[in-house]
PDB file of C-alpha atoms in Angstrom:
ATOM      1  CA  MET A1061       0.000   0.000   0.000  1.00 59.00           C
ATOM      2  CA  LYS A1062       2.828   2.406   0.874  1.00 64.00           C
ATOM      3  CA  GLN A1063       4.544   1.560  -2.400  1.00 72.00           C
ATOM      4  CA  ARG A1064       1.404   2.403  -4.386  1.00 73.00           C
ATOM      5  CA  MET A1065       1.023   5.658  -2.475  1.00 70.00           C
ATOM      6  CA  ASN A1066       4.640   6.549  -3.240  1.00 71.00           C
ATOM      7  CA  ILE A1067       4.113   5.806  -6.934  1.00 77.00           C
ATOM      8  CA  LEU A1068       0.961   7.965  -7.025  1.00 75.00           C
ATOM      9  CA  CYS A1069       2.748  10.887  -5.369  1.00 73.00           C
ATOM     10  CA  ILE A1070       5.695  10.542  -7.758  1.00 78.00           C
ATOM     11  CA  VAL A1071       3.316  10.574 -10.744  1.00 79.00           C
ATOM     12  CA  ILE A1072       1.618  13.730  -9.419  1.00 75.00           C
ATOM     13  CA  LEU A1073       5.016  15.334  -8.842  1.00 76.00           C
ATOM     14  CA  ILE A1074       6.202  14.497 -12.363  1.00 80.00           C
ATOM     15  CA  PHE A1075       2.953  15.848 -13.824  1.00 74.00           C
ATOM     16  CA  MET A1076       3.310  19.153 -11.976  1.00 72.00           C
ATOM     17  CA  VAL A1077       6.976  19.503 -12.944  1.00 73.00           C
ATOM     18  CA  ALA A1078       6.126  18.755 -16.588  1.00 73.00           C
ATOM     19  CA  MET A1079       3.328  21.351 -16.580  1.00 68.00           C
ATOM     20  CA  ALA A1080       5.701  23.932 -15.095  1.00 66.00           C
ATOM     21  CA  LEU A1081       8.431  23.163 -17.645  1.00 65.00           C
ATOM     22  CA  SER A1082       5.929  23.391 -20.497  1.00 64.00           C
ATOM     23  CA  GLN A1083       5.633  27.093 -19.717  1.00 59.00           C
ATOM     24  CA  PHE A1084       9.300  27.533 -20.634  1.00 54.00           C
ATOM     25  CA  THR A1085       9.521  25.477 -23.831  1.00 54.00           C
ATOM     26  CA  ASP A1086      10.075  28.632 -25.867  1.00 49.00           C
ATOM     27  CA  LEU A1087      13.399  29.067 -24.083  1.00 44.00           C
ATOM     28  CA  PHE A1088      14.640  25.812 -25.655  1.00 45.00           C
ATOM     29  CA  TYR A1089      12.857  25.972 -29.022  1.00 47.00           C
ATOM     30  CA  SER A1090      13.210  29.574 -30.105  1.00 49.00           C
ATOM     31  CA  THR A1091      14.591  31.365 -33.115  1.00 50.00           C
ATOM     32  CA  ASP A1092      17.190  34.110 -33.126  1.00 52.00           C
ATOM     33  CA  ASN A1093      15.948  37.400 -31.674  1.00 51.00           C
ATOM     34  CA  SER A1094      12.799  35.640 -30.467  1.00 48.00           C
ATOM     35  CA  SER A1095      13.016  37.660 -27.260  1.00 51.00           C
ATOM     36  CA  LEU A1096      11.845  40.630 -29.349  1.00 56.00           C
ATOM     37  CA  MET A1097       8.772  38.717 -30.537  1.00 66.00           C
ATOM     38  CA  LEU A1098       5.471  37.869 -28.863  1.00 71.00           C
ATOM     39  CA  PRO A1099       3.670  34.649 -29.913  1.00 74.00           C
ATOM     40  CA  VAL A1100      -0.098  35.080 -30.182  1.00 78.00           C
ATOM     41  CA  CYS A1101      -2.735  32.447 -31.021  1.00 81.00           C
ATOM     42  CA  VAL A1102      -5.345  33.627 -33.518  1.00 86.00           C
ATOM     43  CA  THR A1103      -8.172  32.183 -35.609  1.00 86.00           C
ATOM     44  CA  PRO A1104      -9.228  33.502 -39.026  1.00 88.00           C
ATOM     45  CA  THR A1105     -12.745  34.935 -39.083  1.00 87.00           C
ATOM     46  CA  HIS A1106     -13.120  33.468 -42.571  1.00 86.00           C
ATOM     47  CA  ILE A1107     -11.069  31.818 -45.276  1.00 88.00           C
ATOM     48  CA  GLY A1108     -10.355  34.344 -47.975  1.00 86.00           C
ATOM     49  CA  ASP A1109      -7.723  36.203 -49.957  1.00 84.00           C
ATOM     50  CA  ASP A1110      -7.781  39.162 -47.555  1.00 84.00           C
ATOM     51  CA  ASN A1111      -6.396  37.176 -44.611  1.00 82.00           C
ATOM     52  CA  MET A1112      -4.219  34.536 -46.217  1.00 85.00           C
ATOM     53  CA  VAL A1113      -0.432  34.270 -46.006  1.00 84.00           C
ATOM     54  CA  THR A1114       1.768  32.939 -48.791  1.00 86.00           C
ATOM     55  CA  LEU A1115       4.542  30.470 -47.953  1.00 85.00           C
ATOM     56  CA  THR A1116       7.100  29.030 -50.344  1.00 87.00           C
ATOM     57  CA  ASP A1117       7.639  25.276 -50.561  1.00 82.00           C
ATOM     58  CA  GLY A1118      11.330  24.617 -49.925  1.00 82.00           C
ATOM     59  CA  ASN A1119      11.334  21.565 -52.224  1.00 83.00           C
ATOM     60  CA  THR A1120       9.456  22.835 -55.253  1.00 84.00           C
ATOM     61  CA  GLY A1121       9.709  26.601 -54.839  1.00 82.00           C
ATOM     62  CA  SER A1122       5.987  26.957 -55.424  1.00 87.00           C
ATOM     63  CA  ASP A1123       3.829  29.279 -53.339  1.00 87.00           C
ATOM     64  CA  VAL A1124       1.212  27.845 -51.014  1.00 88.00           C
ATOM     65  CA  ARG A1125      -1.691  29.770 -49.511  1.00 87.00           C
ATOM     66  CA  VAL A1126      -2.081  29.275 -45.754  1.00 87.00           C
ATOM     67  CA  TRP A1127      -4.167  30.707 -42.922  1.00 86.00           C
ATOM     68  CA  VAL A1128      -2.263  30.979 -39.669  1.00 83.00           C
ATOM     69  CA  LYS A1129      -3.286  30.033 -36.121  1.00 82.00           C
ATOM     70  CA  GLU A1130      -0.222  31.475 -34.378  1.00 79.00           C
ATOM     71  CA  VAL A1131       1.680  34.603 -35.259  1.00 77.00           C
ATOM     72  CA  MET A1132       4.767  36.308 -33.917  1.00 76.00           C
ATOM     73  CA  LEU A1133       4.252  39.989 -33.184  1.00 74.00           C
ATOM     74  CA  GLU A1134       7.018  42.487 -32.626  1.00 69.00           C
ATOM     75  CA  SER A1135       6.906  43.237 -28.925  1.00 64.00           C
ATOM     76  CA  THR A1136       7.560  46.907 -29.697  1.00 63.00           C
ATOM     77  CA  LEU A1137       4.081  47.064 -31.247  1.00 57.00           C
ATOM     78  CA  LEU A1138       2.580  46.333 -27.852  1.00 56.00           C
ATOM     79  CA  GLU A1139       4.773  48.610 -25.756  1.00 58.00           C
ATOM     80  CA  SER A1140       2.700  51.290 -24.083  1.00 58.00           C
ATOM     81  CA  LYS A1141       2.182  52.784 -20.663  1.00 57.00           C
ATOM     82  CA  LYS A1142      -1.110  50.911 -20.382  1.00 59.00           C
ATOM     83  CA  GLY A1143       0.566  47.602 -21.225  1.00 59.00           C
ATOM     84  CA  GLU A1144       3.405  48.153 -18.768  1.00 62.00           C
ATOM     85  CA  VAL A1145       0.998  49.075 -15.963  1.00 65.00           C
ATOM     86  CA  MET A1146      -1.152  46.009 -16.650  1.00 67.00           C
ATOM     87  CA  LYS A1147       1.906  43.785 -16.660  1.00 67.00           C
ATOM     88  CA  LEU A1148       3.188  45.259 -13.392  1.00 68.00           C
ATOM     89  CA  ILE A1149      -0.174  45.034 -11.623  1.00 74.00           C
ATOM     90  CA  PHE A1150      -1.219  41.599 -12.865  1.00 74.00           C
ATOM     91  CA  MET A1151       1.686  39.524 -14.179  1.00 75.00           C
ATOM     92  CA  LEU A1152       4.268  40.159 -11.476  1.00 78.00           C
ATOM     93  CA  PRO A1153       2.122  39.246  -8.420  1.00 83.00           C
ATOM     94  CA  ILE A1154       0.524  36.252 -10.156  1.00 84.00           C
ATOM     95  CA  SER A1155       3.905  34.928 -11.278  1.00 80.00           C
ATOM     96  CA  VAL A1156       5.330  35.259  -7.761  1.00 84.00           C
ATOM     97  CA  ILE A1157       2.288  33.522  -6.264  1.00 87.00           C
ATOM     98  CA  SER A1158       2.564  30.696  -8.790  1.00 84.00           C
ATOM     99  CA  LEU A1159       6.264  30.171  -8.103  1.00 84.00           C
ATOM    100  CA  VAL A1160       5.961  30.294  -4.297  1.00 89.00           C
ATOM    101  CA  THR A1161       2.965  27.955  -4.140  1.00 89.00           C
ATOM    102  CA  TRP A1162       4.682  25.548  -6.549  1.00 86.00           C
ATOM    103  CA  PHE A1163       7.657  25.239  -4.193  1.00 88.00           C
ATOM    104  CA  ILE A1164       5.284  24.844  -1.224  1.00 90.00           C
ATOM    105  CA  PHE A1165       3.557  22.010  -3.077  1.00 87.00           C
ATOM    106  CA  ILE A1166       6.887  20.240  -3.690  1.00 87.00           C
ATOM    107  CA  ILE A1167       7.989  20.585  -0.054  1.00 89.00           C
ATOM    108  CA  TYR A1168       4.718  19.452   1.509  1.00 88.00           C
ATOM    109  CA  LEU A1169       4.244  16.559  -0.897  1.00 85.00           C
ATOM    110  CA  ILE A1170       7.718  15.276  -0.009  1.00 85.00           C
ATOM    111  CA  ARG A1171       6.940  15.684   3.703  1.00 87.00           C
ATOM    112  CA  PHE A1172       3.710  13.759   3.191  1.00 85.00           C
ATOM    113  CA  VAL A1173       5.522  10.882   1.475  1.00 83.00           C
ATOM    114  CA  VAL A1174       8.106  10.778   4.275  1.00 84.00           C
ATOM    115  CA  ALA A1175       5.329  10.695   6.909  1.00 83.00           C
ATOM    116  CA  ILE A1176       3.567   7.846   5.094  1.00 80.00           C
ATOM    117  CA  ASN A1177       6.770   5.807   4.926  1.00 81.00           C
ATOM    118  CA  LYS A1178       7.242   6.308   8.669  1.00 81.00           C
ATOM    119  CA  GLY A1179       3.853   4.729   9.278  1.00 77.00           C
ATOM    120  CA  LYS A1180       2.045   7.983  10.122  1.00 77.00           C
ATOM    121  CA  VAL A1181      -0.867   7.434   7.771  1.00 72.00           C
ATOM    122  CA  PHE A1182      -4.156   8.243   9.505  1.00 75.00           C
ATOM    123  CA  THR A1183      -3.108  11.272  11.534  1.00 82.00           C
ATOM    124  CA  TRP A1184      -4.359  14.849  11.371  1.00 84.00           C
ATOM    125  CA  LYS A1185      -0.798  16.072  10.804  1.00 86.00           C
ATOM    126  CA  THR A1186      -0.495  13.906   7.694  1.00 86.00           C
ATOM    127  CA  ILE A1187      -3.861  15.164   6.455  1.00 88.00           C
ATOM    128  CA  ARG A1188      -2.774  18.790   6.954  1.00 90.00           C
ATOM    129  CA  LEU A1189       0.363  18.096   4.916  1.00 89.00           C
ATOM    130  CA  LEU A1190      -1.746  16.610   2.137  1.00 88.00           C
ATOM    131  CA  ARG A1191      -4.261  19.461   2.182  1.00 92.00           C
ATOM    132  CA  THR A1192      -1.526  22.080   2.125  1.00 93.00           C
ATOM    133  CA  ALA A1193       0.137  20.340  -0.840  1.00 91.00           C
ATOM    134  CA  GLY A1194      -3.232  20.117  -2.596  1.00 91.00           C
ATOM    135  CA  TRP A1195      -4.149  23.777  -2.096  1.00 93.00           C
ATOM    136  CA  ALA A1196      -0.635  24.888  -3.074  1.00 92.00           C
ATOM    137  CA  ALA A1197      -0.797  22.840  -6.299  1.00 89.00           C
ATOM    138  CA  LEU A1198      -4.275  24.177  -7.047  1.00 92.00           C
ATOM    139  CA  ILE A1199      -3.318  27.822  -6.468  1.00 92.00           C
ATOM    140  CA  SER A1200      -0.148  27.437  -8.539  1.00 89.00           C
ATOM    141  CA  SER A1201      -2.117  25.899 -11.405  1.00 88.00           C
ATOM    142  CA  VAL A1202      -4.805  28.586 -11.252  1.00 90.00           C
ATOM    143  CA  SER A1203      -2.080  31.235 -11.356  1.00 87.00           C
ATOM    144  CA  MET A1204      -0.466  29.679 -14.442  1.00 85.00           C
ATOM    145  CA  ILE A1205      -3.856  29.444 -16.143  1.00 87.00           C
ATOM    146  CA  ALA A1206      -4.534  33.107 -15.318  1.00 87.00           C
ATOM    147  CA  VAL A1207      -1.187  34.074 -16.863  1.00 83.00           C
ATOM    148  CA  ALA A1208      -1.998  32.034 -19.992  1.00 83.00           C
ATOM    149  CA  PHE A1209      -5.323  33.848 -20.393  1.00 85.00           C
ATOM    150  CA  TYR A1210      -3.668  37.214 -19.738  1.00 82.00           C
ATOM    151  CA  GLU A1211      -1.054  36.582 -22.426  1.00 79.00           C
ATOM    152  CA  VAL A1212      -3.909  36.405 -24.940  1.00 81.00           C
ATOM    153  CA  TYR A1213      -6.054  39.147 -23.420  1.00 81.00           C
ATOM    154  CA  ALA A1214      -3.315  41.789 -23.092  1.00 77.00           C
ATOM    155  CA  PRO A1215      -2.369  41.931 -26.805  1.00 78.00           C
ATOM    156  CA  SER A1216      -6.058  42.019 -27.764  1.00 78.00           C
ATOM    157  CA  MET A1217      -6.377  45.318 -25.890  1.00 75.00           C
ATOM    158  CA  LEU A1218      -3.519  46.901 -27.812  1.00 74.00           C
ATOM    159  CA  PHE A1219      -3.519  45.304 -31.262  1.00 77.00           C
ATOM    160  CA  VAL A1220      -6.436  43.974 -33.350  1.00 79.00           C
ATOM    161  CA  PRO A1221      -5.440  41.960 -36.454  1.00 81.00           C
ATOM    162  CA  GLN A1222      -7.796  42.437 -39.382  1.00 83.00           C
ATOM    163  CA  CYS A1223      -9.857  39.343 -40.305  1.00 85.00           C
ATOM    164  CA  TYR A1224      -8.518  37.419 -37.301  1.00 87.00           C
ATOM    165  CA  ILE A1225      -9.705  36.935 -33.731  1.00 86.00           C
ATOM    166  CA  TYR A1226      -7.642  36.014 -30.708  1.00 87.00           C
ATOM    167  CA  ASN A1227      -7.762  32.344 -29.721  1.00 85.00           C
ATOM    168  CA  TYR A1228      -7.798  31.205 -26.073  1.00 86.00           C
ATOM    169  CA  SER A1229      -7.383  27.510 -26.899  1.00 83.00           C
ATOM    170  CA  TYR A1230      -3.830  27.350 -25.504  1.00 79.00           C
ATOM    171  CA  ALA A1231      -4.990  28.831 -22.197  1.00 82.00           C
ATOM    172  CA  ILE A1232      -7.914  26.397 -22.070  1.00 85.00           C
ATOM    173  CA  MET A1233      -5.485  23.517 -22.634  1.00 83.00           C
ATOM    174  CA  GLN A1234      -3.874  24.407 -19.287  1.00 83.00           C
ATOM    175  CA  LEU A1235      -7.052  23.461 -17.361  1.00 87.00           C
ATOM    176  CA  PRO A1236      -5.976  19.799 -16.821  1.00 85.00           C
ATOM    177  CA  SER A1237      -3.166  21.145 -14.616  1.00 83.00           C
ATOM    178  CA  LEU A1238      -5.853  21.581 -11.923  1.00 89.00           C
ATOM    179  CA  LEU A1239      -6.241  17.805 -11.589  1.00 87.00           C
ATOM    180  CA  PRO A1240      -3.244  17.063  -9.289  1.00 85.00           C
ATOM    181  CA  GLY A1241      -4.349  19.651  -6.736  1.00 88.00           C
ATOM    182  CA  LEU A1242      -7.957  18.434  -6.829  1.00 91.00           C
ATOM    183  CA  LEU A1243      -6.785  14.825  -6.497  1.00 88.00           C
ATOM    184  CA  LEU A1244      -4.658  15.648  -3.443  1.00 87.00           C
ATOM    185  CA  LEU A1245      -7.572  17.478  -1.811  1.00 91.00           C
ATOM    186  CA  LEU A1246      -9.829  14.493  -2.509  1.00 91.00           C
ATOM    187  CA  MET A1247      -7.247  12.182  -0.938  1.00 86.00           C
ATOM    188  CA  ALA A1248      -7.040  14.470   2.109  1.00 88.00           C
ATOM    189  CA  GLN A1249     -10.825  14.376   2.464  1.00 90.00           C
ATOM    190  CA  ILE A1250     -10.846  10.567   2.291  1.00 86.00           C
ATOM    191  CA  PHE A1251      -8.027  10.357   4.843  1.00 84.00           C
ATOM    192  CA  GLY A1252      -9.965  12.742   7.103  1.00 86.00           C
ATOM    193  CA  ILE A1253     -13.063  10.536   6.951  1.00 85.00           C
ATOM    194  CA  GLY A1254     -10.894   7.548   7.859  1.00 83.00           C
ATOM    195  CA  VAL A1255      -9.391   9.354  10.863  1.00 83.00           C
ATOM    196  CA  LYS A1256     -12.831  10.444  12.116  1.00 84.00           C
ATOM    197  CA  GLN A1257     -14.180   6.910  11.848  1.00 82.00           C
ATOM    198  CA  LYS A1258     -11.109   5.615  13.678  1.00 79.00           C
ATOM    199  CA  GLU A1259     -11.610   8.123  16.514  1.00 78.00           C
ATOM    200  CA  GLU A1260     -15.330   7.264  16.770  1.00 78.00           C
ATOM    201  CA  LEU A1261     -14.545   3.540  17.005  1.00 78.00           C
ATOM    202  CA  GLU A1262     -11.953   4.192  19.714  1.00 75.00           C
ATOM    203  CA  GLN A1263     -14.501   6.191  21.732  1.00 77.00           C
ATOM    204  CA  VAL A1264     -17.079   3.425  21.408  1.00 72.00           C
ATOM    205  CA  VAL A1265     -14.585   0.809  22.576  1.00 59.00           C
TER     206      VAL A1265
END
């Protein structure tokens, strides 16, 4: 039973680490001068000549008409006092909260695993560790999702591409990151029910 619990916690930990690293993939797969560019997800309002882009086939040299779903904007286009104020008020606190709660999740999940391996399973201290890890994971995930939505919303307030609308699909794809935190909270609730039943049985005896 302890081994299965350890495996479950390791899987949750790996999932959370993978979700966190996915936010930084652009650091490893980026083009030259990409720091001056801002990736934005868009969707064409219609398929037509007025919103198409022409790409050249590297093999044949022929031109191909395409309609894009992600574009790279020059960050200088979005520089404004309004944008800087929004970034300072929203992005900085949310990013700090996400980072701090992520580390809290890691620490408390490790402490929970250590407590389980010491045989301290159905104790209120163990449940508090699990609940803290669950809430920390949930808050960190919510913060990352909020940042993902903001990264689409902020450019839409400053730049409106003709014949395209901004697409929130990437931000929506971050919603599964809520699952580890919810799972840990569910586990804590189940453990709490077990402890209460144990205490009631001891009082009856």
